[in-house]
Short mmCIF file of C-alpha atoms and ligand atoms in Angstrom, two decimals:
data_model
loop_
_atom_site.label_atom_id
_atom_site.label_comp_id
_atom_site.label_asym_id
_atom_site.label_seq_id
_atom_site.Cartn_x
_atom_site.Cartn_y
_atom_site.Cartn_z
CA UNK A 1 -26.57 -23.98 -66.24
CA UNK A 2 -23.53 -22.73 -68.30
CA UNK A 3 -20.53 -22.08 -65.78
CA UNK A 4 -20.01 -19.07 -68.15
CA UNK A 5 -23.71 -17.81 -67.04
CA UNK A 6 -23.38 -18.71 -63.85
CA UNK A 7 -19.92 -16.77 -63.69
CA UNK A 8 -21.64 -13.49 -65.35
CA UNK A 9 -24.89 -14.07 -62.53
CA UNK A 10 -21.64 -14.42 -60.12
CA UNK A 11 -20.44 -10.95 -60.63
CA UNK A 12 -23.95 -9.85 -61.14
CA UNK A 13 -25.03 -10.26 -58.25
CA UNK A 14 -21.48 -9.19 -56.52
CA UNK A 15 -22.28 -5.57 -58.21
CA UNK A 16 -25.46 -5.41 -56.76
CA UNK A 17 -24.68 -6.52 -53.13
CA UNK A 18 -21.95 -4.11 -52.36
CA UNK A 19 -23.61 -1.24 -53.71
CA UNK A 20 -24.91 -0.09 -50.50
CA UNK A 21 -22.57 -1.58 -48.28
CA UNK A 22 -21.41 1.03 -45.22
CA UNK A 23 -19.39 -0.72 -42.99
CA UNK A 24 -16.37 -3.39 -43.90
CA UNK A 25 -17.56 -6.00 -41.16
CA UNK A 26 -20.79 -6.19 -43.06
CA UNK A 27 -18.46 -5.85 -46.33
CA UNK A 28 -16.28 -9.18 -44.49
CA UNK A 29 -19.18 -11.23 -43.91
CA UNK A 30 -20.87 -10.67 -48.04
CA UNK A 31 -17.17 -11.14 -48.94
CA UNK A 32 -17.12 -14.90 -46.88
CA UNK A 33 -20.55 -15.89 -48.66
CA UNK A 34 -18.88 -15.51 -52.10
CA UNK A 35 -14.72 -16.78 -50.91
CA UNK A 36 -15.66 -18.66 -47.98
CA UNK A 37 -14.64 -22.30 -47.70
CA UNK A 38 -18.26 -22.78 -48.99
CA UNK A 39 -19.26 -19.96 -50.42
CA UNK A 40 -20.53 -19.39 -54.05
CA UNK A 41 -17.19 -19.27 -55.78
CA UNK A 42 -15.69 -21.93 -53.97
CA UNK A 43 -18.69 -24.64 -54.51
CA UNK A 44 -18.25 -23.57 -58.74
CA UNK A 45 -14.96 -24.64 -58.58
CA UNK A 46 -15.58 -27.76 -56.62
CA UNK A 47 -18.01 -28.38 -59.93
CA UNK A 48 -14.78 -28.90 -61.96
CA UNK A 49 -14.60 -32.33 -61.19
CA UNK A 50 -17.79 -32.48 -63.19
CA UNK A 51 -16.57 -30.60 -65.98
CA UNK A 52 -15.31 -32.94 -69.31
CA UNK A 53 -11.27 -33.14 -68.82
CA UNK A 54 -10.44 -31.20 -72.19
CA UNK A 55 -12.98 -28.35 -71.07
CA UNK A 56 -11.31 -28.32 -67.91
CA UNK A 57 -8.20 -25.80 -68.40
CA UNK A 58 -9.98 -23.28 -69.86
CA UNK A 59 -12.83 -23.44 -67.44
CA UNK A 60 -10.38 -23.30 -64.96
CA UNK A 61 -8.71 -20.16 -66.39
CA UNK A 62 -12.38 -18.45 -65.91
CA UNK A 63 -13.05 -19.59 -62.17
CA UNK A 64 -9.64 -18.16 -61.48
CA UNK A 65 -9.79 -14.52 -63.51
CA UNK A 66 -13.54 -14.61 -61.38
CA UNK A 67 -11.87 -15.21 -57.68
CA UNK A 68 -9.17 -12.69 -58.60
CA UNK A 69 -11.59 -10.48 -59.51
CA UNK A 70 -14.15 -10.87 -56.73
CA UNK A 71 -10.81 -10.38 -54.42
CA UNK A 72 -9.21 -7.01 -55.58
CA UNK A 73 -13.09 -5.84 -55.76
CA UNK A 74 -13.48 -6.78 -51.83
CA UNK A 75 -9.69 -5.19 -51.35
CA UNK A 76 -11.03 -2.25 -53.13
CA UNK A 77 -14.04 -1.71 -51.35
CA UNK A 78 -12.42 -2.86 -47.99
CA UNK A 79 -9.83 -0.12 -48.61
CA UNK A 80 -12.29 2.78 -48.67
CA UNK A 81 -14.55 1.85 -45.62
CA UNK A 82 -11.92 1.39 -43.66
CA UNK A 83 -10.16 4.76 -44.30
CA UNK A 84 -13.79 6.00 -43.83
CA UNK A 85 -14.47 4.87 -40.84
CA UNK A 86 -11.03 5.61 -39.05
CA UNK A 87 -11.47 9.04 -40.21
CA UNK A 88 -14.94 9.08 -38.51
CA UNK A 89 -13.21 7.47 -35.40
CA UNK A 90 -10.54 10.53 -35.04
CA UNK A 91 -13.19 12.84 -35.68
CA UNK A 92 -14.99 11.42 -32.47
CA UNK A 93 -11.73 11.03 -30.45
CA UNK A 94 -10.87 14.38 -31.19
CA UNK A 95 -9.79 16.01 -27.87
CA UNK A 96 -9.89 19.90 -27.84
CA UNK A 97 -6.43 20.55 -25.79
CA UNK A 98 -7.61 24.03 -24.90
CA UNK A 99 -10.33 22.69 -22.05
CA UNK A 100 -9.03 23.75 -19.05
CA UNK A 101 -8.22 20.19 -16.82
CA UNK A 102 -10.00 19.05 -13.66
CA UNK A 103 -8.54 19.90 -10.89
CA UNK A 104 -7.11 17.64 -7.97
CA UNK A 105 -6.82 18.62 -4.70
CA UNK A 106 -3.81 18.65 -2.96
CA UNK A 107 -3.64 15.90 -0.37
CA UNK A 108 -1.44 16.29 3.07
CA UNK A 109 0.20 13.69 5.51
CA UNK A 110 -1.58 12.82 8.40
CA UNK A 111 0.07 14.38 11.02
CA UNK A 112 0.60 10.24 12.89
CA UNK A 113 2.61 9.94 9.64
CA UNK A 114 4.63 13.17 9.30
CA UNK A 115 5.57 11.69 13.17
CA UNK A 116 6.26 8.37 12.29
CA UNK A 117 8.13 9.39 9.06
CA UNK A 118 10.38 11.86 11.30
CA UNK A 119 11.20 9.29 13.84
CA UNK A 120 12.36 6.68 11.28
CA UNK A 121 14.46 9.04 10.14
CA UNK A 122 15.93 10.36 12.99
CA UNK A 123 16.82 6.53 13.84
CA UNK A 124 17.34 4.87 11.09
CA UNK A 125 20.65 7.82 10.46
CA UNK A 126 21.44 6.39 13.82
CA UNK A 127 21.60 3.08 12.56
CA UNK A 128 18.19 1.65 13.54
CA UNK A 129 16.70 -1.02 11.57
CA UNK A 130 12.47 -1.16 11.47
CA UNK A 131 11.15 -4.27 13.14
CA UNK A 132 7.02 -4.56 12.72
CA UNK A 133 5.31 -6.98 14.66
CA UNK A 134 1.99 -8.52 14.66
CA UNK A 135 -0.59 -6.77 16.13
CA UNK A 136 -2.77 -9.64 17.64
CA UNK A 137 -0.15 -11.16 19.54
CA UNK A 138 -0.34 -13.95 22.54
CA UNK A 139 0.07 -13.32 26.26
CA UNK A 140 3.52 -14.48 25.76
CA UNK A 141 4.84 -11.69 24.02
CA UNK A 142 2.68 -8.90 25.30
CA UNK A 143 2.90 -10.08 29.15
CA UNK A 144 4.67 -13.29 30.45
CA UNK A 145 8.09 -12.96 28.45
CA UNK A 146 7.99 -9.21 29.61
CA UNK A 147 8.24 -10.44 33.28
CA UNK A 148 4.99 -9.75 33.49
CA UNK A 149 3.23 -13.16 34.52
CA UNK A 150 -0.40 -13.63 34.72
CA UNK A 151 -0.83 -12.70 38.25
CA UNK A 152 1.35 -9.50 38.16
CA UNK A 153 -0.38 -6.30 39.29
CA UNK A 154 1.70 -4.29 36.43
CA UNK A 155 -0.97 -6.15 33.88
CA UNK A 156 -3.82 -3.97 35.60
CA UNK A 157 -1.63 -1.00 34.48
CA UNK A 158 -3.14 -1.63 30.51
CA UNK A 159 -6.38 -2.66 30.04
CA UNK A 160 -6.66 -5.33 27.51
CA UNK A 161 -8.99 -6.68 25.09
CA UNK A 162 -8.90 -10.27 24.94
CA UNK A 163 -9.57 -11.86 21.35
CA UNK A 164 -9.74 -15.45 23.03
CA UNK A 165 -8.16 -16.97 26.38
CA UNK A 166 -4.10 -16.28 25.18
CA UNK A 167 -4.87 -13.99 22.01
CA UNK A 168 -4.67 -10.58 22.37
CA UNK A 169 -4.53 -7.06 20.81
CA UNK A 170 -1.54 -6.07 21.49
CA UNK A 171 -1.55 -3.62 24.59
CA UNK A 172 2.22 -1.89 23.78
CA UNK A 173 4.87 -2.58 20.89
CA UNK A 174 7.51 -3.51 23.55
CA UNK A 175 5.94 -7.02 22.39
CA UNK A 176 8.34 -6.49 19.49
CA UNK A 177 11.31 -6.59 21.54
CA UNK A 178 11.03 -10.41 22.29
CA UNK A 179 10.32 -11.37 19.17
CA UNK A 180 13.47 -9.11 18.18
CA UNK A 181 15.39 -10.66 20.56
CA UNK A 182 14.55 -14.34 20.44
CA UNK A 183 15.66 -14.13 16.85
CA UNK A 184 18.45 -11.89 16.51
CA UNK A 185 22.17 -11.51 18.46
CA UNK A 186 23.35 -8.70 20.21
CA UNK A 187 24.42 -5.80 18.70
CA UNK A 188 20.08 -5.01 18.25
CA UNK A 189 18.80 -2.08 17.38
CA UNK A 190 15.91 -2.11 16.66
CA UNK A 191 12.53 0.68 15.47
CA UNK A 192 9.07 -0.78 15.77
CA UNK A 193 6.46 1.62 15.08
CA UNK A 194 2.80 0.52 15.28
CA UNK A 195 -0.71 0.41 16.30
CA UNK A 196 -1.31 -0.81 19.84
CA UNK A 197 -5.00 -1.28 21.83
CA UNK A 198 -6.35 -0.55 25.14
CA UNK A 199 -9.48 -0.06 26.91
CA UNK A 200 -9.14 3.84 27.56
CA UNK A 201 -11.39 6.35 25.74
CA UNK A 202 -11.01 10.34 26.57
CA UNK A 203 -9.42 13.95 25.45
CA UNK A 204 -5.93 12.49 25.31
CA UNK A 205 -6.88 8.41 25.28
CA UNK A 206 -8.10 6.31 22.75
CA UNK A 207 -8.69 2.26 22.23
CA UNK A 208 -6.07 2.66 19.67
CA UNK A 209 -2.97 4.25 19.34
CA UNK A 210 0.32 4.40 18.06
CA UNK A 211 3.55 3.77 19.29
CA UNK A 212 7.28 3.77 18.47
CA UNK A 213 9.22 1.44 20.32
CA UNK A 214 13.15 1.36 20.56
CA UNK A 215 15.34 -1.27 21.31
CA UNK A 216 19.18 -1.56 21.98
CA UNK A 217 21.18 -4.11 23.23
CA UNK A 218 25.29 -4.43 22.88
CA UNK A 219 28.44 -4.78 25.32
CA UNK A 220 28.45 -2.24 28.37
CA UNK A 221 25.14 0.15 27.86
CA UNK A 222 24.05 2.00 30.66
CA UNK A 223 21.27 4.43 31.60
CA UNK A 224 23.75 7.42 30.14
CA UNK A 225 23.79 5.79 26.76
CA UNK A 226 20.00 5.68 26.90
CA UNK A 227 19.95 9.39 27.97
CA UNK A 228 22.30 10.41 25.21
CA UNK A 229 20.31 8.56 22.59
CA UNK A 230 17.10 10.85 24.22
CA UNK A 231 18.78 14.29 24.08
CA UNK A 232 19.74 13.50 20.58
CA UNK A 233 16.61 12.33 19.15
CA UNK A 234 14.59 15.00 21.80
CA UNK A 235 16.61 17.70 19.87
CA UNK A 236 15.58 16.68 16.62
CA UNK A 237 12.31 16.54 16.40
CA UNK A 238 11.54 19.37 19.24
CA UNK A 239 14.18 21.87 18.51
CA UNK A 240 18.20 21.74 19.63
CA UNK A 241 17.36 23.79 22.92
CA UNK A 242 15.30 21.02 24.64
CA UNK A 243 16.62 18.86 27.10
CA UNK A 244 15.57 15.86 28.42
CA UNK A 245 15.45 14.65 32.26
CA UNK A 246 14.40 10.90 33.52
CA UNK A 247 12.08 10.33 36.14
CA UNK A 248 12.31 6.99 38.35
CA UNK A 249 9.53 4.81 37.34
CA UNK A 250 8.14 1.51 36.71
CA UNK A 251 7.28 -0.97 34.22
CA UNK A 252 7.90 -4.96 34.12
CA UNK A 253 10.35 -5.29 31.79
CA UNK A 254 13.05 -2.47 32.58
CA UNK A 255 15.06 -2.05 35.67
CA UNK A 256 15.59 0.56 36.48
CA UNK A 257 12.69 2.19 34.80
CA UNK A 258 12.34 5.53 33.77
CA UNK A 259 9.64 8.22 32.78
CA UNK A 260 11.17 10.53 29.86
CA UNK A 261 10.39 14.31 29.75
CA UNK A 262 11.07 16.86 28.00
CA UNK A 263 12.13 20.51 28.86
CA UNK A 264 8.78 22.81 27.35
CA UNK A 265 9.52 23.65 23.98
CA UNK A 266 6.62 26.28 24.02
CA UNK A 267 7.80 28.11 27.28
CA UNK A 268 11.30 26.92 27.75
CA UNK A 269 10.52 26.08 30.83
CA UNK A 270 9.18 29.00 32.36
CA UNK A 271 6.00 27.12 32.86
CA UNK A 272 2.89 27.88 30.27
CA UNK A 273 -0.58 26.05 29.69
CA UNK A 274 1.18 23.42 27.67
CA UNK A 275 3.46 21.97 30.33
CA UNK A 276 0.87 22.88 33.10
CA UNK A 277 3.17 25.46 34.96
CA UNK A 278 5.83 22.42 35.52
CA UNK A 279 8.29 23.16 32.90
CA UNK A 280 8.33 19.93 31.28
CA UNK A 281 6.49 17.24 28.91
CA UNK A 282 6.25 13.94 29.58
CA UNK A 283 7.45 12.15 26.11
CA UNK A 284 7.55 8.25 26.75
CA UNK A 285 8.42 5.62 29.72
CA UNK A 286 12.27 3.49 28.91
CA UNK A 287 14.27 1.73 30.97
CA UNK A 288 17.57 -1.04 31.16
CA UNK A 289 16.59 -4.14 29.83
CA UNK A 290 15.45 -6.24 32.66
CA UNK A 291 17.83 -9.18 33.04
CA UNK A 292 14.96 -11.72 33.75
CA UNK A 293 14.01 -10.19 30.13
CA UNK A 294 17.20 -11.29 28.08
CA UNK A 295 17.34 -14.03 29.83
CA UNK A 296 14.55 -15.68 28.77
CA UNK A 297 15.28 -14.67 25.29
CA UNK A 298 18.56 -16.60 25.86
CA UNK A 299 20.96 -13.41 25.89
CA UNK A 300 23.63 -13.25 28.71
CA UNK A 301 22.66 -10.84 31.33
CA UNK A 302 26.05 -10.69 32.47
CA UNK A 303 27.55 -10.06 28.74
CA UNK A 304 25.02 -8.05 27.21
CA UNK A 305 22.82 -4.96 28.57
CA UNK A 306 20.06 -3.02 26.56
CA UNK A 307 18.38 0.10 26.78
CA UNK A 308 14.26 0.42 25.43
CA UNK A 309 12.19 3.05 25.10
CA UNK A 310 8.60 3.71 24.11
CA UNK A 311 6.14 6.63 23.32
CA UNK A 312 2.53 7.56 21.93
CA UNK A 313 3.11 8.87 18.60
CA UNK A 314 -0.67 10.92 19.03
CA UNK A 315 0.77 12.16 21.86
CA UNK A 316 4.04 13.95 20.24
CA UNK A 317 1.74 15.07 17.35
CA UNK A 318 -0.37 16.61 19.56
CA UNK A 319 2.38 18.43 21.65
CA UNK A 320 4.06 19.00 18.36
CA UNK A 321 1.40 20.51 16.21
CA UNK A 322 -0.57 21.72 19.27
CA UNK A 323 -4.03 19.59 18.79
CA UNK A 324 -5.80 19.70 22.08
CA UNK A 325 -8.21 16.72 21.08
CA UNK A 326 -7.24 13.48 20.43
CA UNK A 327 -10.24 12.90 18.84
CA UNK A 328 -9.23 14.77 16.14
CA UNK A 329 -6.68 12.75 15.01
CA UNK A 330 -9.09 9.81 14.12
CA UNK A 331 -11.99 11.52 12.20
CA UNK A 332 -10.57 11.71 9.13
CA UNK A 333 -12.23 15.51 8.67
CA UNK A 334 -9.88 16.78 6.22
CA UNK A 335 -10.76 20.87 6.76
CA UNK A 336 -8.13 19.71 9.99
CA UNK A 337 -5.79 17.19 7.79
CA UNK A 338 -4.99 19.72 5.33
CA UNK A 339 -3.60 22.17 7.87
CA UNK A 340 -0.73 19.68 8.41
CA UNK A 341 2.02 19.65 5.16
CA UNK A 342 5.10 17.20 5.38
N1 LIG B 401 5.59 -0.27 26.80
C1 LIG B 401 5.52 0.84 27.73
C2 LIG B 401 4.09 1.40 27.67
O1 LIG B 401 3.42 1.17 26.71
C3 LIG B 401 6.52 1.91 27.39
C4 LIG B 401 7.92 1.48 27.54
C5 LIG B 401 8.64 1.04 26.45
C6 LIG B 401 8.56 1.50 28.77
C7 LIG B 401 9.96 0.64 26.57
C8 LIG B 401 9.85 1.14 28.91
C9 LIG B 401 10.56 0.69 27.82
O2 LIG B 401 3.65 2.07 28.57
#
């Protein structure tokens, strides 16, 4: 056939096609059958090579008015849908900003972390740094290295759950303070709140708890040091008329050990339900650092001395915020979470 024919068919047929076109990615693919590599227009020119070499420039002149053609026609065409269809798409998107929003509830802190928070920041602005330790830990840690070897009556004092024969769930985070003090030098001190496991289930006992331990060792402490730390802390998260008093007691690791209690910050110590007519609270056990302790974490008994103390974190939320059920504090029912804002 004539290429001038088959150039009139060309746009012919072009005219008919896109009539009725709607969207540009149909538009795209007619416009590939026609400009494509090896589509319609493309082949025609390929044909050149057939074409006598004297008919050739003018023939060539056609082909080229036909692409340029076919091109500003697809342009054209490709113009309009487009602006169509992005005016359909902002119609749809179309947000009415009237619509009242949806809305969220407020959440609240558990009341273990509005403890935890306080008593990190009560230390750290005493200089404290936070030391977390593992909680499956190995009798080592938990027991032997504080002087409490496997035949020790003191282990019967914390019943343990045994993972396998030396892995354990950690029973107190006093673990913390030989793994503390194995790595670091005197001056410590150290914070290590965390989540500790025993076999104990009742009002004011559970298989897990939490805990904030407290470590300090330097040059010349003594019990008073410990005390004054206790009345200062004591103060500021109970309220500045509460004192503190130490009761002999005993655990492994400190000597001497004491039990720490407070003076009643509901009845100031007239005696009420909450203190059971005594007076005071019982916060947490400390002691000295035993010696047999720093030794075997290779600090000088004779140089250095250190002070530790630990308490139940469930147990000063509950004496703080009043809960009479430990219970409570593990059920997650948020009609009793929300009562407690930070
Ligand atoms: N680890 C002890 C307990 O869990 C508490 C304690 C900590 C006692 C530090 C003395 C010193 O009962």
């Amino acid at each position: 056939m004539d290429v001038k024919e088959k150039i009139k068919q060309i746009e012919k047929q072009i005219e008919e096609t896109v009539k009725d076109i709607e969207s540009s990615q149909t538009l795209l693919e007619i416009k590939m059958k026609f400009l494509g590599k090896t589509g319609e227009i493309s082949s025609l020119m390929k044909n050149m090579r057939d074409v006598p070499p004297e008919e050739r420039p003018s023939m060539g002149k056609l082909l080229n008015a036909l692409r340029q053609w076919t091109e500003e026609k697809f342009d054209k065409l490709e113009a309009g849908l487009k602006s169509i269809e992005l005016k359909k798409k902002y119609a749809e998107e179309k947000i009415d900003v009237t619509m009242p929003g949806i809305p969220v509830p407020d959440g609240a802190y558990h009341p273990n972390t509005l403890i935890t928070n306080e008593l990190i920041s009560i230390f750290l602005g005493m200089g404290f740094e936070i030391f977390e330790g593992p909680e499956i830990e190995n009798d080592y840690y938990n027991f032997t290295a504080l002087n409490t070897p496997q035949d020790h009556p003191a282990r019967d004092m914390q019943d343990t759950f045994y993972l396998a024969e030396n892995l354990l769930l950690r029973t107190q985070t006093s673990a913390g303070q030989i793994r503390v003090m194995e790595t670091k030098k005197p001056p410590i001190k150290i914070l290590s709140p965390g989540k500790v496991y025993r076999s104990d289930d009742d009002a004011t006992h559970s298989p897990m708890f939490s805990q904030m331990e407290m470590l300090v060792v330097d040059k010349g402490l003594t019990l008073c040091d410990l005390q004054g730390m206790l009345d200062e802390f004591v103060k500021k998260i109970f309220g500045s008329d509460v004192k503190t008093r130490l009761r002999p007691s005993y655990f492994p690791f400190t000597e001497p050990s004491v039990e720490v209690d407070v003076s009643c910050f509901e009845c100031g110590g007239k005696g009420c339900r909450l203190c059971k007519g005594t007076g005071w609270i019982e916060v947490g056990g400390a002691g000295m650092v035993n010696r047999r302790v720093l030794e075997g974490c290779n600090i000088d008994p004779d140089e250095y001395t250190g002070f530790a103390f630990g308490l139940g974190i469930e147990r000063i939320a509950m004496l703080k915020y009043g809960i009479n059920n430990m219970k409570l504090l593990f059920e997650g029912d948020t009609r009793f979470l929300k009562q407690f804002k930070g």
